[in-house]
Each structure stands twice: as structure tokens, then as C-alpha cells.
Coordinates of C-alpha atoms in Angstrom, one line a residue:
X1 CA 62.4 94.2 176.2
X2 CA 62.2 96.9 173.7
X3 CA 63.9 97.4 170.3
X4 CA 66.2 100.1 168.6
X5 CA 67.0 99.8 164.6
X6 CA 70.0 101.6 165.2
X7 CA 73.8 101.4 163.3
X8 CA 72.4 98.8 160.6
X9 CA 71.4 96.2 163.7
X10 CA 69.0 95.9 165.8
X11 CA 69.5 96.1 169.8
X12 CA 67.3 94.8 172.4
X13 CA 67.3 96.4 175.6
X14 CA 65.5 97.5 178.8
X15 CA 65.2 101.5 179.8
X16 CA 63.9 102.1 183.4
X17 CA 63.7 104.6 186.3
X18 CA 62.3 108.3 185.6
X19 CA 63.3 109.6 182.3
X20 CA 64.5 113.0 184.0
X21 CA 66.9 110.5 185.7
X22 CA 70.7 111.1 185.3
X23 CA 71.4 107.8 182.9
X24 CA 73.5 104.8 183.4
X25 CA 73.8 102.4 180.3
X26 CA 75.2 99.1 181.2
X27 CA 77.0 97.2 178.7
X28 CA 77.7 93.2 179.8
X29 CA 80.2 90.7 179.0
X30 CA 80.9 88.2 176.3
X31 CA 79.1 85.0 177.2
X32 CA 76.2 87.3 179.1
X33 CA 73.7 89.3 178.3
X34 CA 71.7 92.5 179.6
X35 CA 70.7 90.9 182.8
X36 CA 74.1 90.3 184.2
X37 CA 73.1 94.2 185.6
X38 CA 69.6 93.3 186.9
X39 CA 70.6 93.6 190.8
X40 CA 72.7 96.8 189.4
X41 CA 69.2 97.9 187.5
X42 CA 66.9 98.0 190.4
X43 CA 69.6 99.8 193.1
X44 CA 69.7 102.5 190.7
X45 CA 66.6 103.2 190.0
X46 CA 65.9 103.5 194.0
X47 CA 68.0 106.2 193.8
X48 CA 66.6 108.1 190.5
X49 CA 68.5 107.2 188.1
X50 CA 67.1 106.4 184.5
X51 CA 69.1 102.8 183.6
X52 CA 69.7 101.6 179.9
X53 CA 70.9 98.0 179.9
X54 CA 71.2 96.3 176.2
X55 CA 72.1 93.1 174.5
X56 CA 75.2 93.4 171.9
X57 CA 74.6 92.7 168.2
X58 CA 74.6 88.5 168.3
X59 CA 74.1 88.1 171.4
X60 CA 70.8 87.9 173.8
X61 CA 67.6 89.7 172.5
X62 CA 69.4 91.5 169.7
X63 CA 69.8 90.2 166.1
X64 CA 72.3 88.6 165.0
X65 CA 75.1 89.1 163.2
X66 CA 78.3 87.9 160.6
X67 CA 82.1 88.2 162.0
X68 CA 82.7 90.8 159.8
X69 CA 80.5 92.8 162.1
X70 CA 81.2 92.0 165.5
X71 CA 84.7 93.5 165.9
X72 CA 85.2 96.0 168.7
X73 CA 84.8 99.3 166.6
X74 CA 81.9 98.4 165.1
X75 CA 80.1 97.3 168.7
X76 CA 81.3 100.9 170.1
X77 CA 79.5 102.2 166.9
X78 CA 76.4 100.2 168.1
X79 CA 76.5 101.6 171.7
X80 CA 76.9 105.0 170.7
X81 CA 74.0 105.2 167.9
X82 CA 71.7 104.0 170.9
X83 CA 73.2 106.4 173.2
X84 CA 71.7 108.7 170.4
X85 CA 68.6 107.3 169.7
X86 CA 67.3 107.2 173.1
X87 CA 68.1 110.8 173.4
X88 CA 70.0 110.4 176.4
X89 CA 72.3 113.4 176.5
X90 CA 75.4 112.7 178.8
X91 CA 75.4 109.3 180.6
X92 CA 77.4 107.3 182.6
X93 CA 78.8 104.2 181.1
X94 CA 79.0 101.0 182.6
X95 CA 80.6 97.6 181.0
X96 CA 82.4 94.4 182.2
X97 CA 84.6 92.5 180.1
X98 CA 83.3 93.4 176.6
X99 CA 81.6 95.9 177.5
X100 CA 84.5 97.4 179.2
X101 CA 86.1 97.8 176.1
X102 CA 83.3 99.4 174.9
X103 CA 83.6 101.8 177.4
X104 CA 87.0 102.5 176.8
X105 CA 86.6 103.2 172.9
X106 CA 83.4 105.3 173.7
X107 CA 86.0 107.2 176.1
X108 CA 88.6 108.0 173.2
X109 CA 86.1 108.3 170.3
X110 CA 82.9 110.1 171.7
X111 CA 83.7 111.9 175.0
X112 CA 80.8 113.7 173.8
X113 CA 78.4 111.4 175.0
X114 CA 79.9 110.5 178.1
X115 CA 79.5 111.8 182.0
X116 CA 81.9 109.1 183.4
X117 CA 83.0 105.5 182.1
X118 CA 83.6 102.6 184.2
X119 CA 85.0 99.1 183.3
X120 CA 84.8 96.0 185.6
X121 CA 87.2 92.8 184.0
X122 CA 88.4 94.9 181.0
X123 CA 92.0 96.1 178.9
X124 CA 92.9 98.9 177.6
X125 CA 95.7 96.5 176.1
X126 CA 95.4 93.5 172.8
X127 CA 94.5 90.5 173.7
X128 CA 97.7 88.9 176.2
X129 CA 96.1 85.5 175.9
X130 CA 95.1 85.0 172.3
X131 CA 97.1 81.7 172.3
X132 CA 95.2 80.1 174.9
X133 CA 91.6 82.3 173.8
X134 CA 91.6 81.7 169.9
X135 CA 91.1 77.4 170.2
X136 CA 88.4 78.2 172.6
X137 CA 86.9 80.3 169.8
X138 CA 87.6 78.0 167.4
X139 CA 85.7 75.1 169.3
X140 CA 82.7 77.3 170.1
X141 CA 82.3 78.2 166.3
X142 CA 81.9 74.6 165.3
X143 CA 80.4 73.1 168.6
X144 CA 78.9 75.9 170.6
X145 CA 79.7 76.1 174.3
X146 CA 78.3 73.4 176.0
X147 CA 81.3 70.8 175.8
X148 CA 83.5 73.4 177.5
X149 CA 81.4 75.4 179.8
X150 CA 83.5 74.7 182.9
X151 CA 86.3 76.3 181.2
X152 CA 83.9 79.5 180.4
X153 CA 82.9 79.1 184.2
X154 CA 86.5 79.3 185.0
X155 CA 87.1 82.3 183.0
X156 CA 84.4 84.2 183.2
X157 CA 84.1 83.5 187.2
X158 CA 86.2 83.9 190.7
X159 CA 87.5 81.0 192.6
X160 CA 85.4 82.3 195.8
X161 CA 82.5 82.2 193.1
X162 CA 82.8 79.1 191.9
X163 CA 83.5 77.4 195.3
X164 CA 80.7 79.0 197.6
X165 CA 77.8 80.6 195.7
X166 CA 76.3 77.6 193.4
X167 CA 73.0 79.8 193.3
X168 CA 74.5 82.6 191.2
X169 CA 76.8 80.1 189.4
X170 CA 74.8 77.5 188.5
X171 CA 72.1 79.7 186.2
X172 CA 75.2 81.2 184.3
X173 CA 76.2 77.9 183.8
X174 CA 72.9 76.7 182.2
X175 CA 72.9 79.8 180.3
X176 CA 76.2 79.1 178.6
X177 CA 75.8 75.7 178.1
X178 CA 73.3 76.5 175.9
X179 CA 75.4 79.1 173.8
X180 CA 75.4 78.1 170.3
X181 CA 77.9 78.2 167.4
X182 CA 77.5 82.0 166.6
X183 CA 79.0 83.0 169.6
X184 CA 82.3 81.9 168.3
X185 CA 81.9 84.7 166.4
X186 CA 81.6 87.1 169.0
X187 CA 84.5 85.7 170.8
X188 CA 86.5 85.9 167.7
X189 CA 86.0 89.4 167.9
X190 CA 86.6 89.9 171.4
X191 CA 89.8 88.1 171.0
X192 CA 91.5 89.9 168.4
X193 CA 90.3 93.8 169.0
X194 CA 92.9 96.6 168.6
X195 CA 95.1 98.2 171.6
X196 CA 93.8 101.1 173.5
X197 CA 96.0 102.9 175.3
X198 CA 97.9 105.1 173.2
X199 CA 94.1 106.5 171.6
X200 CA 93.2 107.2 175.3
X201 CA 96.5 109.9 176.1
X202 CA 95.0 112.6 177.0
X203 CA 91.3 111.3 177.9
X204 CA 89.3 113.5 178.7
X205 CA 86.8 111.5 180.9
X206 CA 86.5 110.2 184.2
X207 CA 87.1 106.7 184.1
X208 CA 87.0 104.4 187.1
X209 CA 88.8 100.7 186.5
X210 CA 87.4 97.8 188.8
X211 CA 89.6 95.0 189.0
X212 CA 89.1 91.6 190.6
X213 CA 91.3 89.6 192.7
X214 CA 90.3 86.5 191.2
X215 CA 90.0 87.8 187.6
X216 CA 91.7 84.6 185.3
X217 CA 91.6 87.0 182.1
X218 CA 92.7 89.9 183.3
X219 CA 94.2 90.2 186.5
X220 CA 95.6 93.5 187.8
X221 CA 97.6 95.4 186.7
X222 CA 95.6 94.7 183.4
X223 CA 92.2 95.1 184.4
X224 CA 92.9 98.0 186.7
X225 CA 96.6 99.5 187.2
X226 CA 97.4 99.8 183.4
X227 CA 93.4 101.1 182.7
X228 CA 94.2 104.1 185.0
X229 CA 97.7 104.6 183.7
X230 CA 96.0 104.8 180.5
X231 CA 93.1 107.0 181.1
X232 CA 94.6 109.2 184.2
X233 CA 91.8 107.8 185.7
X234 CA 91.3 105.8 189.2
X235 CA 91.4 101.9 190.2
X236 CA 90.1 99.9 192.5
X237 CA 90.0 96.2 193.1
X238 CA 87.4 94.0 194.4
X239 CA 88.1 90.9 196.9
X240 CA 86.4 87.9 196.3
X241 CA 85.6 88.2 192.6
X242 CA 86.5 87.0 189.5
X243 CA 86.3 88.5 185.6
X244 CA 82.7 88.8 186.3
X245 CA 82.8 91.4 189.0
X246 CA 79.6 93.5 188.7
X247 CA 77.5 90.5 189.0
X248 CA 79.7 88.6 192.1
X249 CA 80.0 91.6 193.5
X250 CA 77.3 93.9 192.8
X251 CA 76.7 95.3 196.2
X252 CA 80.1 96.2 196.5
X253 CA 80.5 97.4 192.8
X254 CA 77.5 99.1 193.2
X255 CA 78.8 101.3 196.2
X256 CA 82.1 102.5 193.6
X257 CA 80.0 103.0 191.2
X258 CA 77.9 105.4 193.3
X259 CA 80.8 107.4 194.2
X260 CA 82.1 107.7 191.3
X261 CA 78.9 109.1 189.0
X262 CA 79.1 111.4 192.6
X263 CA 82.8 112.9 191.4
X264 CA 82.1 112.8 187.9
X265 CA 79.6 115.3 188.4
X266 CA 81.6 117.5 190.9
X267 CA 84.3 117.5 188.5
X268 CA 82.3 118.2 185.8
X269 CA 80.6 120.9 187.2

């Protein structure tokens, strides 16, 4: 992976396809990292496109990083700055969960930057489930996550998922049972970022919401409906997948994300 000092951090992240490539930056969930868009990485670059994915400040590749810095303003900050520092121009911006809310602050804040802006498994909304989020949190700060990685599973993954494809969720598994205590930080500030949807009246960029039908964070209308409502932008939901859509689904996610980059640039043109 290669490094950007960017925003008082430092990211990790891969950059492939041809540089003249339109770009696509993908942004990935709590819990994941980069490579949750590996099967999304190599489709795009087949079709010419130049494809940023990068690790959040505390989590994968990148450094790491105090609670103080990890709240959702200050990771929008972080994506932008690299946005910059690669010299991408326009791109289109990509994130699940996390990342989605990423996407949605980049959408508000820096329209600038931005082509088009889809989130998979996000809210535009506070956190509806801080109750039943914050002990979770609270156990992964002083334990880590291996004691409760079927509940992350849960979470984080469809029933379909969970039931039928042990080969994509067993390595996830392993690679959350081995999350340590920092991460509670993350999830901390996950948990307890701001509401959206009044900054986004008035957005001026095409956003697409994927939702999925097995999503046990945020079901629709949350992850999709309300987005749209939000954003005047489009939804779409996706059978057979859970909070983590771009990766159960990423043939499928792949083909709405193609079509949408495709509008973007009519309407943009």
C-alpha cells in the first residue's frame, strides 16, 4: 500500500487503473478496511477507471489515532485532504457504513470535489440505536472484539450471508476477531456523529443510496428512503444483503454503481 501525510494523519491506501481514469475513491465500513472493495477494485479498473481505496485514521494500514480525533467531521476532513493530495480533480465517491457517512458530509461540505456520491448501509440521520451500539463500544474499548464477534457478524452481515456463504464470512470473522481495543474508539465515534439531513437541503450532488434487505443497522427507509429524501437523490435496495452490501453483493452493487457514475456525468455535462 502506499502512504499520504495528509490532515495531521497518515492514510494508507491503494491507487490503481490508468491515471487519466475518471476516479472512484472507496471508503469502507467500521470494523473493515480498504479491501472490503477489492472485487469492486478490479471490475473498475477493466473498465478504465483510476480507483482510490484507503484505510480510515485507526483503522487498517493507517496510523492510529485518539477519540478526540476519530469523530465524523474530522474523518470527512481526512477524505477530502487525500481527495487533494492525489490530485484527483472530480471523483466519484463510494462508502458503506462509515464511509457512507463520509460520503454524505463530503456531499454537503465539499461538492467541489465530487462527481457523484454513493452510500451502501449508511444515515443521513443520528445514531437510532445508540442504546443498544454504545455497550458494544464500551466492551470493545476495554476487551477488543473477539469476545463478541458473532454479534459484529450479525451487524455488520445479512441473514442470507451468514447462513449460505461461510467463504466470504468466515475471513471477516477472523479479521474481527482480532480487532483490538482501539477500535472502540472508532466505534465511539461512529456512534455518536451529528445528523445530516437538514445540511444536505439543497444538495447539489448526485447521490445514489443502496440499501439492503437484510441490513440489522439500518434498514430501509434509513439506509435508503430517508437518504434520497435528504439528498433529492435516488434509492435502490439490494436482496440478499445485509449492512455490508458492497462486499455481499458486489456484482450486483457494482452494476448500480455503473449506472449511476453513467448519469452523473450526463447530468453533469
Amino acid at each position: 500500500m502506499r502512504s499520504a501525510a495528509v490532515n495531521g494523519t497518515t492514510l494508507a491506501y491503494i491507487d490503481e487503473g490508468p491515471r487519466e481514469g475518471t476516479p472512484i475513491v472507496f471508503s469502507h465500513s467500521l470494523f473493515f478496511d480498504h479491501s472490503m472493495f477489492d472485487g469492486h477494485l478490479a471490475h473498475f479498473t477493466r473498465e478504465g477507471f483510476r480507483v482510490i481505496a484507503y484505510d480510515h485514521r485507526n483503522q487498517g494500514g493507517s496510523a492510529p489515532a485518539a477519540r478526540g480525533e476519530l469523530d465524523m467531521d474530522t474523518l470527512t476532513e481526512d477524505a477530502a485532504a487525500l481527495i487533494e493530495h492525489l490530485g484527483l480533480g472530480k471523483c466519484h465517491f463510494v462508502g458503506n457504513s462509515l464511509g457512507g457517512f463520509i460520503a454524505l458530509r463530503l456531499a454537503a461540505r465539499r461538492p467541489d470535489l465530487l462527481l457523484s456520491v454513493t452510500t451502501l448501509g449508511a444515515s443521513a440521520e443520528e445514531e437510532h440505536q445508540l442504546a443498544q451500539f454504545a455497550p458494544l463500544a464500551d466492551h470493545l474499548t476495554a476487551h477488543g472484539a473477539e469476545q463478541i464477534v458473532d454479534t459484529l457478524m450479525h451487524i455488520m452481515f445479512g441473514d442470507t450471508s451468514l447462513a449460505t456463504r461461510p467463504e466470504l464470512c468466515a475471513p471477516w470473522r477472523e479479521f474481527m476477531a482480532r480487532l483490538g481495543p482501539t477500535i472502540g474508539d472508532s466505534a465511539y465515534g461512529v456512534i455518536h456523529r451529528s445528523r445530516m439531513v437538514e445540511e444536505l437541503a439543497g444538495c447539489q450532488v448526485p447521490v445514489l443510496a443502496i440499501a439492503g434487505s437484510e441490513d440489522h443497522a439500518y434498514p430501509q427507509p434509513i439506509s435508503g428512503v430517508n437518504i434520497a429524501a435528504a439528498t433529492g437523490g435516488t434509492e435502490v435496495t439490494v436482496e440478499g444483503a445485509g449492512h455490508s452490501v458492497a462486499v455481499e453483493q458486489t456484482d450486483v452493487v457494482a452494476e448500480h454503481l455503473a449506472r449511476h457514475f453513467a448519469g452523473s456525468s450526463v447530468s453533469l455535462s
